[in-house]
Coordinates of C-alpha atoms and ligand atoms in Angstrom, one line a residue:
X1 CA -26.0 5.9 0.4
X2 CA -23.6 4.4 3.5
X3 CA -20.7 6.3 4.4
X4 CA -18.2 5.4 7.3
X5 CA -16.7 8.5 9.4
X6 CA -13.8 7.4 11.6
X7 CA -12.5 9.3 14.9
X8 CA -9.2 8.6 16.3
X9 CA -8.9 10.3 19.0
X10 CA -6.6 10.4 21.9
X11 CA -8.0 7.4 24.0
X12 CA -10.2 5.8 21.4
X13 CA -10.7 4.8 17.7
X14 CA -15.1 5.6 16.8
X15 CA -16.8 5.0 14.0
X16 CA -20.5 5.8 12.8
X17 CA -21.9 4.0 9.7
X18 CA -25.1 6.5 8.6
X19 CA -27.6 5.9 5.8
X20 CA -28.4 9.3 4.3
X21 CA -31.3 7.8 2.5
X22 CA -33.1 7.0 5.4
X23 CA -31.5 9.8 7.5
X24 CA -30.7 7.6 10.3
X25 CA -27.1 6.2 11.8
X26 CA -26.5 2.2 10.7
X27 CA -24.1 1.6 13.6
X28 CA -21.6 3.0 15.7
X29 CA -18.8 0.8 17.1
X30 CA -15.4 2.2 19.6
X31 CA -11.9 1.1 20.7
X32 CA -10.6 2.5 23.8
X33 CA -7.0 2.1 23.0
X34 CA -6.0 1.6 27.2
X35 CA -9.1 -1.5 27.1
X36 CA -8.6 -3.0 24.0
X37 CA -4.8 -2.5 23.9
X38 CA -3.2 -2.9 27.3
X39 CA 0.1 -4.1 25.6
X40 CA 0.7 -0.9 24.7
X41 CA 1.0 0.6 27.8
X42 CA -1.1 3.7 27.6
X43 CA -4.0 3.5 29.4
X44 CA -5.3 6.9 28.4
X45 CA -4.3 6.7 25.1
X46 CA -1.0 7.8 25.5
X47 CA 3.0 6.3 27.0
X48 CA 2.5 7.9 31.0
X49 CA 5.7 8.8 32.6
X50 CA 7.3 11.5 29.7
X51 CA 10.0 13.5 30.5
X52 CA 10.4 17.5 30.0
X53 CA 6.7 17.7 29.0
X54 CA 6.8 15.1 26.3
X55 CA 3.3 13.0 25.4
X56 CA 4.0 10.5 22.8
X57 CA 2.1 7.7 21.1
X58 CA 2.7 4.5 19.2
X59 CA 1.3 4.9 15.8
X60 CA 1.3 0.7 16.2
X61 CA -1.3 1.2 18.7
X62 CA -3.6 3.0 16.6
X63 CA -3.5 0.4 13.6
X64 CA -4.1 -2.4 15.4
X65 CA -7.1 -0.2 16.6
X66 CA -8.3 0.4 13.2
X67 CA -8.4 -3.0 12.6
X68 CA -10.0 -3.9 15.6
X69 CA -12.4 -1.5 14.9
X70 CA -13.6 -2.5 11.4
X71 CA -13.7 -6.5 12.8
X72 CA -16.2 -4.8 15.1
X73 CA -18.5 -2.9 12.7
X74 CA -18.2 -6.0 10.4
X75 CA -20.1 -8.3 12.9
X76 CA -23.0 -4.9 13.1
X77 CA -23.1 -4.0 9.3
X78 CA -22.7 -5.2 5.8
X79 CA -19.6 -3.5 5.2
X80 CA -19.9 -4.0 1.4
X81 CA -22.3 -1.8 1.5
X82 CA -20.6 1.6 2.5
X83 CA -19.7 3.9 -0.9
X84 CA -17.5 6.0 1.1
X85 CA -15.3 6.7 4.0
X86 CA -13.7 9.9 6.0
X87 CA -11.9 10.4 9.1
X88 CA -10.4 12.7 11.2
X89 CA -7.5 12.7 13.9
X90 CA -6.3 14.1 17.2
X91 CA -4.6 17.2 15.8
X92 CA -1.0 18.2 15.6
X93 CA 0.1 14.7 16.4
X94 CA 3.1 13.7 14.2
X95 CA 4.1 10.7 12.3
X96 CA 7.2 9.9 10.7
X97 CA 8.4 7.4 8.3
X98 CA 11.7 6.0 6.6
X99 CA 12.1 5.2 2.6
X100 CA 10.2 1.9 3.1
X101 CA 6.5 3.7 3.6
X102 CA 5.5 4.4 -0.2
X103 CA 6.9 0.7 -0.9
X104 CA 5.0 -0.9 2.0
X105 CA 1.9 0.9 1.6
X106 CA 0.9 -0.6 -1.9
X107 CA 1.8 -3.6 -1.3
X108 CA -0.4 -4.5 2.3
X109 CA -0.8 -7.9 2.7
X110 CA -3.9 -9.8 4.3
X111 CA -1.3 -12.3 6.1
X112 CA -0.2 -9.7 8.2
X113 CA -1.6 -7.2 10.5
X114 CA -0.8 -3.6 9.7
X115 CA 0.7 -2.9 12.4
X116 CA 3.1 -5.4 12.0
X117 CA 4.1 -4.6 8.2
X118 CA 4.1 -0.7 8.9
X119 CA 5.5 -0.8 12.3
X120 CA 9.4 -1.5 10.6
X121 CA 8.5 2.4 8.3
X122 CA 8.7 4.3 11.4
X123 CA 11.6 6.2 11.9
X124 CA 10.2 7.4 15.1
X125 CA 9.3 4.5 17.4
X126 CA 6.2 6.7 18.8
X127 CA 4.5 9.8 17.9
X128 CA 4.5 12.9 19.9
X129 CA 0.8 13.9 20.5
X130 CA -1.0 17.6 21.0
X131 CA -0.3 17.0 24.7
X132 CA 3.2 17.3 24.5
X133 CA 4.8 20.7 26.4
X134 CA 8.0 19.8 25.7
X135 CA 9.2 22.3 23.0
X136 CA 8.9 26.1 24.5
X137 CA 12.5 26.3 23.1
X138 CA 12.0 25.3 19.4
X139 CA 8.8 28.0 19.3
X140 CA 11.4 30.9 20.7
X141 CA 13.6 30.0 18.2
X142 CA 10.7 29.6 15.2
X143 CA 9.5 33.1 16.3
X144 CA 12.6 34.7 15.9
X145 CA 13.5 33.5 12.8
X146 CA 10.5 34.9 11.7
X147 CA 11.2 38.3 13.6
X148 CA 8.3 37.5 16.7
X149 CA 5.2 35.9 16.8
X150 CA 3.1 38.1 15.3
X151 CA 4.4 36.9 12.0
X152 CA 4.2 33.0 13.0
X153 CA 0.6 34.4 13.4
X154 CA -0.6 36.2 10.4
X155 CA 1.3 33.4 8.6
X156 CA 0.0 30.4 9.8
X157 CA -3.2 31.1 11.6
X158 CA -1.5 30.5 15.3
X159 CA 1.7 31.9 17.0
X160 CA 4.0 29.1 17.9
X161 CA 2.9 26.6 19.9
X162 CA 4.1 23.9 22.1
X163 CA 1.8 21.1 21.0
X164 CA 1.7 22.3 17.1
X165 CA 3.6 19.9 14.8
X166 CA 6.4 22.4 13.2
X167 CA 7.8 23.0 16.7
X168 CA 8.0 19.3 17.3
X169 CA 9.4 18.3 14.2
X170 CA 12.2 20.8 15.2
X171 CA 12.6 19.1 18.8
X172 CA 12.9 15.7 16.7
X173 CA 15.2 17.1 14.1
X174 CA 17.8 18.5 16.9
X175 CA 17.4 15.3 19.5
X176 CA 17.6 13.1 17.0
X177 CA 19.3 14.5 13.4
X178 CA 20.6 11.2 11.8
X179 CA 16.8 9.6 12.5
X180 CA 15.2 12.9 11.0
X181 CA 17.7 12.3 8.1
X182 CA 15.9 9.3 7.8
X183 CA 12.6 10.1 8.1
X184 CA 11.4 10.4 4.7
X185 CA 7.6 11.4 5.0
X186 CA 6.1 13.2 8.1
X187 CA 2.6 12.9 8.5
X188 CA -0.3 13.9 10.4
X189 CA -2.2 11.3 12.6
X190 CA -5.2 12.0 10.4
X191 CA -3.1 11.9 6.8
X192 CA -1.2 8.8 8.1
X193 CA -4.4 6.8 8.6
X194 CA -5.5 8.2 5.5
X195 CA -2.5 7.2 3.8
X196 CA -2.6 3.3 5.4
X197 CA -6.8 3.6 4.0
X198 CA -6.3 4.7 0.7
X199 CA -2.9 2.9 0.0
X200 CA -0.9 5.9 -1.0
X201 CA 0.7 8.8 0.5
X202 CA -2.1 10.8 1.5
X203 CA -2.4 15.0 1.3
X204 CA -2.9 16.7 4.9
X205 CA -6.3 18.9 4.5
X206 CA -6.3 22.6 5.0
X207 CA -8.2 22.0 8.5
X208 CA -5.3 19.8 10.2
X209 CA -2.4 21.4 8.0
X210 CA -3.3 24.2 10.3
X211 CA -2.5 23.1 13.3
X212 CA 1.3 22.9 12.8
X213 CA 2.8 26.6 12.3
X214 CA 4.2 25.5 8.6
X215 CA 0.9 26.2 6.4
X216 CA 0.5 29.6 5.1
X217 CA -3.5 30.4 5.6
X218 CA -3.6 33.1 3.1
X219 CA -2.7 30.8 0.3
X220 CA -2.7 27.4 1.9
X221 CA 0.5 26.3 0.5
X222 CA 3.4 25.3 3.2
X223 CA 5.4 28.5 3.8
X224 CA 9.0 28.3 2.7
X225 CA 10.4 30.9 5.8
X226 CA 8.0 28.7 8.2
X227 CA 9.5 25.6 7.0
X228 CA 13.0 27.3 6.8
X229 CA 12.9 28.0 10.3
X230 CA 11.6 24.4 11.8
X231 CA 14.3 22.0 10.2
X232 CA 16.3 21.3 7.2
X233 CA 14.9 20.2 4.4
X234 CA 11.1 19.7 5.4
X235 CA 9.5 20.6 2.0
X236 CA 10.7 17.0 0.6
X237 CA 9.3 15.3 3.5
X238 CA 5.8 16.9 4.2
X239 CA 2.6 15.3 1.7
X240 CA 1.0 17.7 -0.3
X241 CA -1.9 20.4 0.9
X242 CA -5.7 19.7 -0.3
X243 CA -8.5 21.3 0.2
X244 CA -11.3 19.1 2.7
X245 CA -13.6 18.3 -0.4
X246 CA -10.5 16.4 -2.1
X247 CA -11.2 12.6 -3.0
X248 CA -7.6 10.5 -2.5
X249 CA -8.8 7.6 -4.0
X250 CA -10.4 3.9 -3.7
X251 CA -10.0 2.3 -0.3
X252 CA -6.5 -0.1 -0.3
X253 CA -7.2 -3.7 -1.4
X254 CA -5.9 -4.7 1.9
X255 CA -9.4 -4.1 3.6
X256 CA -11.2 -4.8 0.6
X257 CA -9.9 -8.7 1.4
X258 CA -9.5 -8.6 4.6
X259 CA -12.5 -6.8 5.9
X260 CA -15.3 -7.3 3.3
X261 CA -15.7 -3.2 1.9
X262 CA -16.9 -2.9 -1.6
X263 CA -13.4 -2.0 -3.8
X264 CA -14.9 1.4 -5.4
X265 CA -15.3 2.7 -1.4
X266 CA -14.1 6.1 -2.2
X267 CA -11.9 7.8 0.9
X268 CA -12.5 11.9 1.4
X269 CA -9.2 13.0 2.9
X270 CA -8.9 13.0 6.5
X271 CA -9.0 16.1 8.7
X272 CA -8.7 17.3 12.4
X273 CA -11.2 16.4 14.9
X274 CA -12.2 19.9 15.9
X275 CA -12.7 21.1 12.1
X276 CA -14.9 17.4 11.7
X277 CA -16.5 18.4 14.2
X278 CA -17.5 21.8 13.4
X279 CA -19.4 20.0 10.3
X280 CA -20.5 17.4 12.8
X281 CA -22.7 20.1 14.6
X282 CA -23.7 21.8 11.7
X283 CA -21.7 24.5 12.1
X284 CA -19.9 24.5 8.8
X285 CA -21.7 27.4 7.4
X286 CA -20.6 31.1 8.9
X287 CA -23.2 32.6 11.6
X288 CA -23.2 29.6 13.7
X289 CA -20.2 29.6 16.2
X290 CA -20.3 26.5 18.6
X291 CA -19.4 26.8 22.6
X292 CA -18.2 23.7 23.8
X293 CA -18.7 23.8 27.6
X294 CA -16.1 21.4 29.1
X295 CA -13.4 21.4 31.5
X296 CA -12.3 24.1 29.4
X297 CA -14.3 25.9 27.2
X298 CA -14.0 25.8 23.4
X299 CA -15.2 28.3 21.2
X300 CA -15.0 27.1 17.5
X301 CA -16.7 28.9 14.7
X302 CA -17.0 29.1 10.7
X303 CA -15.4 32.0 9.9
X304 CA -16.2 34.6 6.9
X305 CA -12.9 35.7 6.0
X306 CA -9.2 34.6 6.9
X307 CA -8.2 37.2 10.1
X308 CA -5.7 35.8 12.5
X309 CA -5.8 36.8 16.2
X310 CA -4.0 40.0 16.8
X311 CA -3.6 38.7 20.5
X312 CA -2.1 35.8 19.5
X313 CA -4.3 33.6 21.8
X314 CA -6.7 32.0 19.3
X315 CA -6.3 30.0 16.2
X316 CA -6.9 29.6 12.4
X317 CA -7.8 26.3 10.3
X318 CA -9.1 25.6 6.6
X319 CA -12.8 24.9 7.5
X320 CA -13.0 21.4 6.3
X321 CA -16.0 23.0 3.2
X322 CA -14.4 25.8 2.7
X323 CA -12.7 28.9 4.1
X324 CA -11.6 28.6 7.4
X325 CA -12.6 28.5 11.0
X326 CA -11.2 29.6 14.5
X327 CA -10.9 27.9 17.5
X328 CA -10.3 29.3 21.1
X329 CA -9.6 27.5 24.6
X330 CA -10.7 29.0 27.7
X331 CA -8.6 27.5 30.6
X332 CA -10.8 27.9 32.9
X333 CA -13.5 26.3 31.9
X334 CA -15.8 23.6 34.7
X335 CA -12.9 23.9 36.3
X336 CA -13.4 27.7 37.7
X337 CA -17.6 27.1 37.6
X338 CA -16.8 24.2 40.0
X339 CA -14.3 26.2 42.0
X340 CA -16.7 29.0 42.8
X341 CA -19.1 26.3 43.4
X342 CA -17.1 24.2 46.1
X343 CA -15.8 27.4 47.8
X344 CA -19.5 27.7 49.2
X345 CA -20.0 24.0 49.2
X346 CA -22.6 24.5 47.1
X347 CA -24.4 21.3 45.0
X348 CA -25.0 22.0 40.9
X349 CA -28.8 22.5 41.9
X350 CA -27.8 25.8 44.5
X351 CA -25.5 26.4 41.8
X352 CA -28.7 27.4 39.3
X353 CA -30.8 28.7 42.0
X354 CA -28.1 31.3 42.6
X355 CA -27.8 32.4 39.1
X356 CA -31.9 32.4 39.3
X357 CA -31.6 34.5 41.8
X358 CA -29.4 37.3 41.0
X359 CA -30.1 39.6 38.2
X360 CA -28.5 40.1 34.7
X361 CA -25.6 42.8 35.0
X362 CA -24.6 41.8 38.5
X363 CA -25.3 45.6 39.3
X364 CA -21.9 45.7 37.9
X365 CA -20.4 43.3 40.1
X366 CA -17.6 41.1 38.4
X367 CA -15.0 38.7 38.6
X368 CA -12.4 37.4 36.1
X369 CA -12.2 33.5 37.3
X370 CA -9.1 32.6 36.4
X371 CA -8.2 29.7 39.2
X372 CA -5.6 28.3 36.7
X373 CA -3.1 29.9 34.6
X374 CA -5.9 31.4 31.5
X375 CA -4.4 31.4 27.3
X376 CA -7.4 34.0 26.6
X377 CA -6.2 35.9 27.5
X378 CA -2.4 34.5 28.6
X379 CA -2.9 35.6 32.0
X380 CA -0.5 33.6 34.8
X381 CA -3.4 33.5 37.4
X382 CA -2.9 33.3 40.8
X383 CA -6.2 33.0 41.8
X384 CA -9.6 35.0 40.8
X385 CA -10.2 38.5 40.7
X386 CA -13.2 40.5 41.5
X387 CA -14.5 44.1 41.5
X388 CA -17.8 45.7 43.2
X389 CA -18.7 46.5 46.4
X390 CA -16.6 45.2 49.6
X391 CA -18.5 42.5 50.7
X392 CA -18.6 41.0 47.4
X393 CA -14.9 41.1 46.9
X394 CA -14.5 39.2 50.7
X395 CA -16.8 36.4 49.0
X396 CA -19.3 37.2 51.3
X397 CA -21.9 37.0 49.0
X398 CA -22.5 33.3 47.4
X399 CA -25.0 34.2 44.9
X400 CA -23.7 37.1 43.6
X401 CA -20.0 35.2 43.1
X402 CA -21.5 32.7 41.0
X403 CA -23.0 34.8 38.7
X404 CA -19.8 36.4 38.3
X405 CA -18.3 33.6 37.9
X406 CA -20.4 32.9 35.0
X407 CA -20.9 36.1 33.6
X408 CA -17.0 36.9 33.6
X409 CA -16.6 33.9 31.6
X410 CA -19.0 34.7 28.8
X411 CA -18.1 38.5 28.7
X412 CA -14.6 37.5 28.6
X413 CA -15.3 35.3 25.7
X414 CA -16.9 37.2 23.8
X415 CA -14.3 40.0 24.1
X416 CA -11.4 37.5 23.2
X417 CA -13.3 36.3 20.2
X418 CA -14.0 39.6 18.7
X419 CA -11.1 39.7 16.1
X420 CA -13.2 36.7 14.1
X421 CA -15.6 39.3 13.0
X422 CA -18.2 36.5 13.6
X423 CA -22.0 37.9 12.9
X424 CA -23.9 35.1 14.4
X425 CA -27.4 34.7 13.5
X426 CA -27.4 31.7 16.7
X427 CA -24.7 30.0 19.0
X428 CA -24.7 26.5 19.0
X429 CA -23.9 25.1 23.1
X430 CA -23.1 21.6 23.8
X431 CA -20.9 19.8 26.8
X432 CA -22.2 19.2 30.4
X433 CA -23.0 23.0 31.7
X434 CA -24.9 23.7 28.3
X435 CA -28.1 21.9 29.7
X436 CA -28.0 24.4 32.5
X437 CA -30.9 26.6 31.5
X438 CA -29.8 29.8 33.2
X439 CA -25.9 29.5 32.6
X440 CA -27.4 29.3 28.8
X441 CA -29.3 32.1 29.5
X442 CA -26.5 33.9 30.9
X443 CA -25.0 33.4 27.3
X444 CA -28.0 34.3 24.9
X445 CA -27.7 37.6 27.0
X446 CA -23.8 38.6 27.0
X447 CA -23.4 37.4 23.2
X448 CA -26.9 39.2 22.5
X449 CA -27.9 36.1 20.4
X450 CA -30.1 33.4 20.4
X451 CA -28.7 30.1 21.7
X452 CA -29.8 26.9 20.8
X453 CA -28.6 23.6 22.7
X454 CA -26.9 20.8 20.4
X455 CA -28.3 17.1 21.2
X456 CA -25.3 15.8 18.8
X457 CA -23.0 13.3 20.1
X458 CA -19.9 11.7 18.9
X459 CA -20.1 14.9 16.7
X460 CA -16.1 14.3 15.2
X461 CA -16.8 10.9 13.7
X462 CA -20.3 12.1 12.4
X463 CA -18.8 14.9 10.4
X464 CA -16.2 12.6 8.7
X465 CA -19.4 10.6 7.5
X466 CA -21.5 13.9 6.1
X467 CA -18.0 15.1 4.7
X468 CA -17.5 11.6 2.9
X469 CA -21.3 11.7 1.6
X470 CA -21.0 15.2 0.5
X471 CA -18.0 14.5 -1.1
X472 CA -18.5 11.1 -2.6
X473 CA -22.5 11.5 -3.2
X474 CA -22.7 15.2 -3.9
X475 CA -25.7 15.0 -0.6
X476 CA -26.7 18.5 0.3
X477 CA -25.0 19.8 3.4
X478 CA -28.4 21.7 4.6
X479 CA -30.3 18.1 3.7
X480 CA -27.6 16.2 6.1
X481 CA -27.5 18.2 8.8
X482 CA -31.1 18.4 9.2
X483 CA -31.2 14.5 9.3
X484 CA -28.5 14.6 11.1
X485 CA -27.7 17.6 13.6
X486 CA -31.2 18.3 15.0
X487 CA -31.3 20.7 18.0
X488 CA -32.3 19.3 21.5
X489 CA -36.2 19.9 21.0
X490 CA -37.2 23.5 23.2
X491 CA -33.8 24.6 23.5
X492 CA -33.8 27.8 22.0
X493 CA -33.6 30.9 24.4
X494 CA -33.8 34.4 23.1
X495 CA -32.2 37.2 24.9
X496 CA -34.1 38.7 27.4
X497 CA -32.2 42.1 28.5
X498 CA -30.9 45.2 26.2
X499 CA -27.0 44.9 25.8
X500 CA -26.9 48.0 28.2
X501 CA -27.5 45.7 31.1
X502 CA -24.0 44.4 30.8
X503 CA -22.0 48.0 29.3
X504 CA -20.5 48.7 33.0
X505 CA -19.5 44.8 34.0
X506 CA -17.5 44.7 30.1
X507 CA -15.8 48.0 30.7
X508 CA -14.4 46.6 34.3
X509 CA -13.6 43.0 32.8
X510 CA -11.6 44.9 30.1
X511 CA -9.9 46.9 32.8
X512 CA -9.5 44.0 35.4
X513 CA -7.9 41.8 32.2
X514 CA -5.0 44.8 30.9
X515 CA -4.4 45.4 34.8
X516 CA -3.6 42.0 35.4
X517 CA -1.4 41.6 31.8
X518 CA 0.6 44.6 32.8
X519 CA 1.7 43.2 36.2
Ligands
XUL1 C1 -6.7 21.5 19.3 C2 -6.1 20.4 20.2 C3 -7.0 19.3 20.6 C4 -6.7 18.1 19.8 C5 -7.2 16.8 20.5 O1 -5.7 22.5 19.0 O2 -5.0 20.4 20.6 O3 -8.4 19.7 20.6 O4 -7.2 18.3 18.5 O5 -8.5 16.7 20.5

């Protein structure tokens, strides 16, 4: 069977066509909205210049993306040939559309571009986007409606956040009340393109529904004091909740005639690109968390029950095949590895050697490298901290900094991620520092767990296409991901030192952490 699984992301629309006969991907074909699209004015994917923190898009942008997109993977593949189809979207984003939407979406046209016939639904020229800053007020006042955000929490999986769609949809709703009078359906970027897909006003899935402070994670169902609390009237305009193994139909005639698919393609309902790409790695199942090592670090894991963050820093989503999953940014991620780095002008490869150097434990010596303000914990940093001997604390000692650096990090991370009640059996690593052998190590040793490097790319697109084959063809998630999420070959490492090694360096990263909250 051929299934399609689509990524729109935040500078770029990605497909991947893969055969799960032959256990290999067809084709893969992109659309980097600032290339392909210049007319719209956002070269990264989104309008530059906001004011007060906002970050919007123009939903226009992303249809005509689409379609360039499928013109593209039509000249690579026989298109008639894929059975089914799944996505997923930037989360939180937010669409919102007039009385015309339900009208204009079954009856698409082939004479006109999407864009064109959708673009007069809006009633919301552009989108606002998980970037967006802009609404610290709306979650103050979402918070304490609730009575604080330890409620918003246990609620909805997350306390309320800036970029999170319920506190947006208030910012719209009291900018702009006569246009959110209008606005008759309010969707998610991944639900919208779902919608415009399957012709029909698509459900938002347990995995992006998530991500905007209004779905209740104990029962999944959108929370009537959440909704209360964001704007008036909001249960009659949100779609309805569905579980991430829901089928929403045939695809619209509209590509059918315009593009070539086969009309029984069947779409699996969208979802957010962190929960596709949890399935993307193979880390669906609970017992495999996945650190993704980036500019900030991302820890993202299956969870086996639903337990929101008592610290009010991590987050809660429907795991796309059940249950849920968590997700927690570190900050300072590259960023402070690169800082600690460049403060010794140091190149990547005296970067390893020092870690090779310097033993696990750090005789004790630590440092919380927080060079920009941290969310786990929320810490406003002024710079790092350390704790040891003297000369270490003057930076005096190069090699010994930068295994701090790294070991701070991962000990930090693993205490912030402790209310998941994860038992993992491995950690899945990925993004640029992963392929550093001893910063890898450095993690099989603080997490006391083996750790295997991921050679998965374009994971988020990938998991929309074993989602849409599970769903659609009832394939075997365990015979998917091995065709299609194979480790890098001889990546695993085992840990090499008892957890003793590292007692004294977590006791002062716990005590260096509340010191630094208190002030
Ligand atoms: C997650 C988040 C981003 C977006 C864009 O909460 O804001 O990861 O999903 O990728």
């Amino acid at each position: 069977m051929w299934t399609l699984g689509i990524d729109a992301s935040t500078q770029s629309c990605s497909a991947v066509v893969i055969d799960t006969e032959v256990g290999v991907v067809v084709t893969e074909a992109s659309v980097n909205f600032g290339q392909s699209l210049p007319h719209y004015g956002a070269p990264s994917g989104f309008i530059p210049g906001g004011s007060g923190g906002e970050v919007q898009s123009d939903p226009r942008m992303w249809l005509d993306a689409l379609e360039l997109l499928f013109e593209a993977l039509g000249a690579q593949c026989d298109l008639s040939r894929i059975a089914a189809i799944s996505g997923a979207g930037q989360q939180h984003g937010s669409v919102y559309l007039n009385e015309a939407w339900p009208r204009v979406l079954t009856g698409l046209s082939t004479e006109d571009s999407l864009a064109s016939q959708i673009g007069p639904c809006l009633s919301r020229e552009t989108a606002p986007i998980w970037m967006d800053t802009s609404t610290a007020a709306e979650c103050a006042e979402i918070n304490a409606a609730l009575g604080g955000s330890d409620r918003v929490c246990a609620k909805s999986g997350s306390i309320a956040i800036e970029r999170f769609t319920g506190p947006q949809i208030r910012r719209f709703y009291k900018k702009d009340p006569s246009a959110y009078e209008q606005t008759e359906s309010i969707h998610l970027v991944s639900s919208f393109l779902c919608s415009v897909l399957s012709g029909r006003n698509a459900p938002i899935d347990t995995g992006d529904g998530a991500g905007m402070n209004l779905l209740n994670i104990n029962d999944w169902s959108w929370d009537p004091e959440l909704l209360e609390a964001t704007a008036p009237d909001l249960a009659r305009k949100l779609p309805s909740v569905a579980d991430g193994a829901s089928t929403v139909g045939p695809l619209a005639d509209y590509f059918v005639r315009k593009y070539g698919f086969s009309a029984d393609t069947a779409i699996t309902v969208f979802t957010g690109d962190n929960p596709s790409s949890l399935v993307g790695m193979g880390a669906s199942r609970p017992g495999r968390p996945v650190i993704s090592l980036g500019t900030s670090d991302t820890f993202f894991a299956a969870m086996p029950g639903a337990v929101a963050d008592p610290g009010g820093c991590g987050h809660v989503f429907g795991n796309p095949l059940g249950g849920c999953m968590s997700l927690q940014c570190f900050v300072n991620g590259s960023l402070a590895r690169e800082a600690v780095k460049d403060r010794f002008s140091y190149d990547w490869g005296q970067f390893s050697e020092a870690l090779e150097a310097t033993p696990p434990g750090n005789g004790g010596r630590v440092m919380l490298p927080f060079f920009q303000p941290e969310i786990s914990p929320r810490i406003d940093a002024t710079g790092p901290r350390l704790r040891g001997d003297a000369a270490f604390e003057r930076w005096e000692q190069p090699a010994v900094a930068i295994r701090a650096c790294v070991e701070g990090q991962f000990i930090n991370m693993l205490q912030c991620t402790s209310w998941m009640r994860l038992n993992p059996e491995v950690l899945y690593l990925t993004g640029g520092a992963s392929k550093n052998d001893a910063l890898a190590q450095i993690v099989a040793d603080v997490f006391q767990v083996k750790v295997q490097r991921l050679a998965v790319s374009g994971s988020v697109a990938l998991g929309a296409a074993m989602r849409a084959a599970h769903n659609r063809g009832g394939i075997a998630l365990e015979a998917l991901e091995a065709a299609f999420c194979q480790p890098e070959p001889n990546s695993l490492l085992k840990p090499q030192v008892h957890s003793a090694v590292y007692l004294q360096s977590m006791e002062r990263i716990a005590e260096l952490k509340s010191a630094w909250i208190d002030t």
